CSV table of N, CA and C in Angstrom, one decimal:
chain,number,residue,atom,x,y,z
A,1,MET,N,96.9,67.6,125.2
A,1,MET,CA,96.9,68.8,124.7
A,1,MET,C,95.8,68.8,123.5
A,2,VAL,N,94.9,69.7,123.3
A,2,VAL,CA,94.1,69.9,122.3
A,2,VAL,C,94.7,70.9,121.1
A,3,ALA,N,94.6,70.6,120.0
A,3,ALA,CA,95.1,71.2,119.1
A,3,ALA,C,94.2,72.4,118.9
A,4,VAL,N,94.7,73.6,118.5
A,4,VAL,CA,93.9,74.7,118.2
A,4,VAL,C,93.5,74.8,116.8
A,5,THR,N,92.2,75.1,116.6
A,5,THR,CA,91.8,75.1,115.0
A,5,THR,C,91.3,76.4,114.8
A,6,HIS,N,91.3,76.5,113.5
A,6,HIS,CA,90.9,77.8,112.6
A,6,HIS,C,90.0,77.3,111.5
A,7,GLY,N,88.7,77.5,111.8
A,7,GLY,CA,87.8,77.0,110.6
A,7,GLY,C,88.2,75.7,110.2
A,8,GLY,N,88.2,74.8,111.4
A,8,GLY,CA,88.2,73.3,111.5
A,8,GLY,C,89.7,72.8,110.9
A,9,MET,N,90.6,73.7,110.7
A,9,MET,CA,92.0,73.2,110.5
A,9,MET,C,92.7,73.5,111.7
A,10,THR,N,93.8,72.6,112.0
A,10,THR,CA,94.7,72.8,112.8
A,10,THR,C,95.7,73.9,112.5
A,11,GLU,N,96.6,74.3,113.2
A,11,GLU,CA,97.5,75.2,112.8
A,11,GLU,C,98.6,74.4,112.1
A,12,ASP,N,98.9,73.5,112.4
A,12,ASP,CA,99.9,72.6,111.5
A,12,ASP,C,99.4,72.2,110.2
A,13,GLU,N,97.9,72.1,109.9
A,13,GLU,CA,97.4,71.9,108.6
A,13,GLU,C,97.5,73.2,107.8
A,14,ILE,N,97.2,74.4,108.6
A,14,ILE,CA,97.5,75.8,108.0
A,14,ILE,C,98.8,75.8,107.5
A,15,ILE,N,99.7,75.6,108.5
A,15,ILE,CA,101.3,75.9,108.0
A,15,ILE,C,101.6,75.0,106.9
A,16,ARG,N,101.1,73.6,106.8
A,16,ARG,CA,101.3,72.7,105.8
A,16,ARG,C,100.7,73.1,104.3
A,17,GLY,N,99.7,73.8,104.5
A,17,GLY,CA,98.9,74.2,103.3
A,17,GLY,C,99.6,75.4,102.9
A,18,ILE,N,100.0,76.4,103.5
A,18,ILE,CA,100.7,77.6,103.1
A,18,ILE,C,102.1,77.2,102.3
A,19,ARG,N,102.8,76.3,103.1
A,19,ARG,CA,104.1,75.7,102.5
A,19,ARG,C,103.6,75.0,101.0
A,20,GLU,N,102.7,74.3,100.9
A,20,GLU,CA,102.4,73.8,99.6
A,20,GLU,C,102.0,74.6,98.4
A,21,GLN,N,101.1,75.7,98.9
A,21,GLN,CA,100.6,76.6,98.3
A,21,GLN,C,101.7,77.6,97.5
A,22,GLY,N,102.6,77.7,98.4
A,22,GLY,CA,103.8,78.7,98.0
A,22,GLY,C,104.5,77.9,96.9
A,23,GLY,N,104.8,77.0,96.9
A,23,GLY,CA,105.5,76.3,95.8
A,23,GLY,C,107.0,76.2,96.2
A,24,ALA,N,107.8,75.1,95.6
A,24,ALA,CA,109.3,75.2,96.0
A,24,ALA,C,110.0,76.4,95.6
A,25,GLY,N,110.6,77.0,96.3
A,25,GLY,CA,111.6,78.2,95.9
A,25,GLY,C,110.6,79.5,95.8
A,26,GLU,N,109.4,79.4,95.7
A,26,GLU,CA,108.7,80.7,95.5
A,26,GLU,C,108.7,81.7,96.5
A,27,LEU,N,108.6,81.0,97.9
A,27,LEU,CA,108.6,81.9,99.1
A,27,LEU,C,109.9,82.3,99.5
A,28,PRO,N,109.9,83.5,100.2
A,28,PRO,CA,111.2,83.6,100.8
A,28,PRO,C,111.6,82.7,102.1
A,29,ALA,N,112.8,82.6,102.3
A,29,ALA,CA,112.9,81.8,103.5
A,29,ALA,C,112.3,82.3,104.9
A,30,PRO,N,111.9,81.3,105.7
A,30,PRO,CA,111.3,81.8,107.0
A,30,PRO,C,112.4,82.5,107.8
A,31,ALA,N,111.8,83.2,108.7
A,31,ALA,CA,112.5,84.0,109.6
A,31,ALA,C,113.1,83.2,110.8
A,32,ALA,N,112.8,81.9,110.7
A,32,ALA,CA,113.4,81.1,111.7
A,32,ALA,C,115.0,80.9,111.6
A,33,PRO,N,115.8,80.9,112.6
A,33,PRO,CA,117.1,81.1,112.6
A,33,PRO,C,117.9,79.9,112.1
A,34,ALA,N,118.8,80.2,111.2
A,34,ALA,CA,119.9,79.3,110.8
A,34,ALA,C,121.1,79.4,111.6
A,35,ALA,N,121.2,80.7,112.2
A,35,ALA,CA,122.4,81.2,112.9
A,35,ALA,C,121.9,81.9,113.9
A,36,VAL,N,122.9,82.0,115.0
A,36,VAL,CA,122.5,83.1,116.2
A,36,VAL,C,122.1,84.3,115.7
A,37,ALA,N,122.9,84.8,115.1
A,37,ALA,CA,122.9,86.3,114.6
A,37,ALA,C,121.5,86.6,113.9
A,38,VAL,N,120.7,85.7,113.1
A,38,VAL,CA,119.5,85.7,112.6
A,38,VAL,C,118.6,85.5,113.8
A,39,ALA,N,118.7,84.6,114.7
A,39,ALA,CA,117.9,84.3,115.7
A,39,ALA,C,117.6,85.8,116.7
A,40,VAL,N,118.7,86.3,116.8
A,40,VAL,CA,118.5,87.7,117.4
A,40,VAL,C,117.8,88.6,116.8
A,41,ALA,N,118.0,88.7,115.5
A,41,ALA,CA,117.5,89.6,114.5
A,41,ALA,C,116.0,89.4,114.5
A,42,VAL,N,115.4,88.2,114.5
A,42,VAL,CA,114.2,87.7,114.5
A,42,VAL,C,113.4,88.0,115.8
A,43,ALA,N,114.3,87.8,116.7
A,43,ALA,CA,113.5,88.1,118.2
A,43,ALA,C,113.5,89.4,118.3
A,44,VAL,N,114.3,90.3,117.9
A,44,VAL,CA,114.2,91.7,118.1
A,44,VAL,C,113.1,92.3,117.2
A,45,ALA,N,113.0,91.7,116.0
A,45,ALA,CA,111.9,92.3,115.1
A,45,ALA,C,110.5,91.9,115.7
A,46,VAL,N,110.2,90.8,116.0
A,46,VAL,CA,109.1,90.2,116.9
A,46,VAL,C,108.9,91.2,118.1
A,47,ALA,N,109.8,91.4,119.0
A,47,ALA,CA,109.7,92.2,120.1
A,47,ALA,C,109.4,93.6,119.9
A,48,GLU,N,110.0,94.1,118.8
A,48,GLU,CA,109.7,95.6,118.2
A,48,GLU,C,108.4,95.6,117.8
A,49,LEU,N,107.8,94.8,116.9
A,49,LEU,CA,106.4,95.0,116.6
A,49,LEU,C,105.5,95.0,117.7
A,50,GLU,N,105.7,93.9,118.5
A,50,GLU,CA,104.8,93.7,119.6
A,50,GLU,C,104.8,95.1,120.4
A,51,ALA,N,105.9,95.6,120.7
A,51,ALA,CA,106.0,96.7,121.6
A,51,ALA,C,105.3,98.1,121.0
A,52,VAL,N,105.5,98.0,119.5
A,52,VAL,CA,104.8,99.2,119.0
A,52,VAL,C,103.4,99.1,118.8
A,53,VAL,N,103.0,97.8,118.6
A,53,VAL,CA,101.5,97.6,118.5
A,53,VAL,C,100.9,97.6,119.8
A,54,GLY,N,101.5,97.2,120.7
A,54,GLY,CA,100.9,97.1,122.1
A,54,GLY,C,100.4,95.8,122.3
A,55,TYR,N,100.4,94.8,121.5
A,55,TYR,CA,99.9,93.4,121.6
A,55,TYR,C,100.9,92.5,121.3
A,56,PRO,N,100.8,91.1,121.7
A,56,PRO,CA,101.5,90.1,121.2
A,56,PRO,C,101.0,89.7,119.6
A,57,MET,N,101.9,89.4,118.7
A,57,MET,CA,101.5,88.8,117.4
A,57,MET,C,100.7,87.8,117.8
A,58,PRO,N,99.7,87.5,116.8
A,58,PRO,CA,98.8,86.3,116.9
A,58,PRO,C,99.6,85.2,116.6
A,59,PRO,N,99.6,84.1,117.7
A,59,PRO,CA,100.5,82.9,117.6
A,59,PRO,C,100.6,82.3,116.0
A,60,LEU,N,99.5,82.1,115.5
A,60,LEU,CA,99.7,81.6,114.1
A,60,LEU,C,100.4,82.4,113.1
A,61,LEU,N,100.2,83.9,113.1
A,61,LEU,CA,100.9,84.6,112.3
A,61,LEU,C,102.3,84.6,112.6
A,62,LYS,N,102.8,84.3,113.9
A,62,LYS,CA,104.1,84.2,114.3
A,62,LYS,C,104.6,82.9,113.9
A,63,ARG,N,104.0,82.0,114.0
A,63,ARG,CA,104.3,80.6,113.4
A,63,ARG,C,104.6,80.7,111.9
A,64,VAL,N,103.9,81.3,111.2
A,64,VAL,CA,104.0,81.3,109.6
A,64,VAL,C,105.4,82.0,109.2
A,65,HIS,N,105.5,83.1,110.1
A,65,HIS,CA,106.8,84.0,109.8
A,65,HIS,C,107.8,83.0,110.1
A,66,LEU,N,108.1,82.4,111.3
A,66,LEU,CA,109.1,81.7,111.7
A,66,LEU,C,109.4,80.3,111.0
A,67,GLU,N,108.2,79.9,110.7
A,67,GLU,CA,108.4,78.2,110.0
A,67,GLU,C,108.1,78.1,108.6
A,68,VAL,N,107.6,78.8,108.0
A,68,VAL,CA,107.3,78.9,106.7
A,68,VAL,C,107.9,80.0,105.8
A,69,ALA,N,107.6,81.3,106.0
A,69,ALA,CA,108.4,82.3,105.3
A,69,ALA,C,108.1,83.8,105.9
A,70,ASP,N,109.1,84.5,105.8
A,70,ASP,CA,109.0,85.8,106.4
A,70,ASP,C,108.3,86.9,105.3
A,71,GLY,N,107.1,86.7,105.1
A,71,GLY,CA,106.3,87.6,104.1
A,71,GLY,C,106.4,86.8,102.8
A,72,GLY,N,105.6,87.4,101.9
A,72,GLY,CA,105.4,87.0,100.6
A,72,GLY,C,104.2,85.7,100.4
A,73,PHE,N,103.7,85.6,101.6
A,73,PHE,CA,102.5,84.5,101.4
A,73,PHE,C,101.2,85.1,101.5
A,74,GLY,N,100.2,84.4,101.4
A,74,GLY,CA,98.8,85.1,101.6
A,74,GLY,C,98.2,85.0,100.0
A,75,ARG,N,97.1,85.7,99.9
A,75,ARG,CA,96.1,85.6,98.9
A,75,ARG,C,96.9,86.2,97.7
A,76,TRP,N,97.7,87.2,97.7
A,76,TRP,CA,98.5,87.9,96.7
A,76,TRP,C,99.9,87.7,96.9
A,77,GLY,N,100.2,87.0,97.7
A,77,GLY,CA,101.6,87.0,98.1
A,77,GLY,C,102.2,88.3,98.7
A,78,GLU,N,101.4,88.9,99.4
A,78,GLU,CA,101.9,90.3,99.9
A,78,GLU,C,101.9,90.4,101.4
A,79,ALA,N,102.1,89.4,102.1
A,79,ALA,CA,102.3,89.5,103.6
A,79,ALA,C,103.7,90.2,103.8
A,80,LEU,N,103.6,91.1,104.4
A,80,LEU,CA,104.9,91.8,104.8
A,80,LEU,C,105.9,91.0,105.7
A,81,PRO,N,107.2,91.3,105.4
A,81,PRO,CA,108.1,90.8,106.3
A,81,PRO,C,108.3,91.4,107.6
A,82,LEU,N,108.7,90.5,108.6
A,82,LEU,CA,109.2,91.1,109.9
A,82,LEU,C,110.7,91.7,109.8
A,83,THR,N,111.4,91.2,109.1
A,83,THR,CA,112.9,91.5,108.9
A,83,THR,C,113.1,92.1,107.5
A,84,GLU,N,114.1,92.8,107.5
A,84,GLU,CA,114.9,93.3,105.9
A,84,GLU,C,114.9,91.9,105.0
A,85,THR,N,114.6,92.0,103.8
A,85,THR,CA,114.8,90.7,103.1
A,85,THR,C,115.2,91.1,101.5
A,86,ASP,N,115.6,90.1,100.9
A,86,ASP,CA,116.1,90.5,99.4
A,86,ASP,C,115.0,89.8,98.4
A,87,TYR,N,114.0,89.3,99.1
A,87,TYR,CA,112.9,88.6,98.5
A,87,TYR,C,112.6,89.7,97.2
A,88,ARG,N,111.8,89.1,96.4
A,88,ARG,CA,111.3,90.0,95.3
A,88,ARG,C,110.2,91.1,95.7
A,89,PHE,N,109.8,91.3,96.9
A,89,PHE,CA,109.1,92.3,97.2
A,89,PHE,C,109.7,93.3,98.3
A,90,SER,N,111.0,93.1,98.2
A,90,SER,CA,112.0,93.8,99.1
A,90,SER,C,111.7,95.3,99.2
A,91,ASP,N,111.1,95.8,98.1
A,91,ASP,CA,110.6,97.1,98.3
A,91,ASP,C,109.5,97.5,99.3
A,92,SER,N,109.0,96.4,99.6
A,92,SER,CA,108.0,96.6,100.7
A,92,SER,C,108.5,96.8,102.0
A,93,PRO,N,107.9,97.8,102.8
A,93,PRO,CA,108.5,98.0,104.1
A,93,PRO,C,108.2,96.9,105.1
A,94,ARG,N,108.9,96.8,106.1
A,94,ARG,CA,108.7,95.8,107.2
A,94,ARG,C,107.5,96.1,107.9
A,95,MET,N,106.9,94.9,108.4
A,95,MET,CA,105.4,95.0,109.0
A,95,MET,C,105.2,96.3,110.0
A,96,VAL,N,106.2,96.5,110.8
A,96,VAL,CA,106.5,97.5,111.9
A,96,VAL,C,106.2,98.8,111.2
A,97,GLU,N,107.1,99.1,110.0
A,97,GLU,CA,107.1,100.4,109.3
A,97,GLU,C,105.8,100.7,108.8
A,98,THR,N,105.1,99.6,108.1
A,98,THR,CA,103.8,99.8,107.6
A,98,THR,C,102.8,100.1,108.7
A,99,TYR,N,102.9,99.5,109.9
A,99,TYR,CA,101.8,100.0,110.8
A,99,TYR,C,102.0,101.2,111.3
A,100,LEU,N,103.4,101.8,111.5
A,100,LEU,CA,103.5,103.2,112.0
A,100,LEU,C,103.1,104.1,111.0
A,101,GLY,N,103.4,103.9,109.7
A,101,GLY,CA,102.9,104.8,108.6
A,101,GLY,C,101.5,104.9,108.6
A,102,ARG,N,100.6,103.9,108.8
A,102,ARG,CA,99.4,103.8,108.6
A,102,ARG,C,98.7,104.5,109.9
A,103,ARG,N,99.3,104.3,111.1
A,103,ARG,CA,98.9,104.6,112.3
A,103,ARG,C,98.7,106.2,112.4
A,104,SER,N,99.6,106.9,111.8
A,104,SER,CA,99.8,108.2,111.6
A,104,SER,C,98.7,108.8,110.6
A,105,SER,N,98.0,108.0,109.8
A,105,SER,CA,97.2,108.5,108.7
A,105,SER,C,95.8,108.8,109.5
A,106,PRO,N,95.2,109.8,108.9
A,106,PRO,CA,93.9,110.2,109.5
A,106,PRO,C,92.8,109.2,109.4
A,107,GLY,N,92.1,108.9,110.2
A,107,GLY,CA,90.8,108.0,110.4
A,107,GLY,C,91.3,106.7,110.4
A,108,TRP,N,92.7,106.6,110.9
A,108,TRP,CA,93.1,105.1,111.0
A,108,TRP,C,93.6,104.7,112.2
A,109,PRO,N,93.1,103.8,112.9
A,109,PRO,CA,92.3,102.5,112.4
A,109,PRO,C,90.7,103.1,112.2
A,110,PRO,N,90.1,102.3,111.1
A,110,PRO,CA,88.8,102.6,110.8
A,110,PRO,C,88.0,102.3,112.0
A,111,ALA,N,86.9,103.1,112.2
A,111,ALA,CA,86.0,103.0,113.4
A,111,ALA,C,85.1,101.8,113.3
């Protein structure tokens, strides 16, 4: 099996880099389940987002949310969560809520 690459990096290398860049304890927990109830909530959140948007989540984005952190990563640490979170950006809406809010804005998506 050939590894998928993005800009010359494999997805595993990108995942590792995000973990390292985030630092210990600085990112919220990944959305990956520690318990069955959490697994169901995450699966529901992914399915909800995909149904509303009409497309599957990009595989790498889904992996980052499931394996690294449920939001809080990225250039300014502002990636939105899939689920409700108590992390420091918890006043940010979930990804699906942000999408729905922007979708109803005039001129969105941009042409």
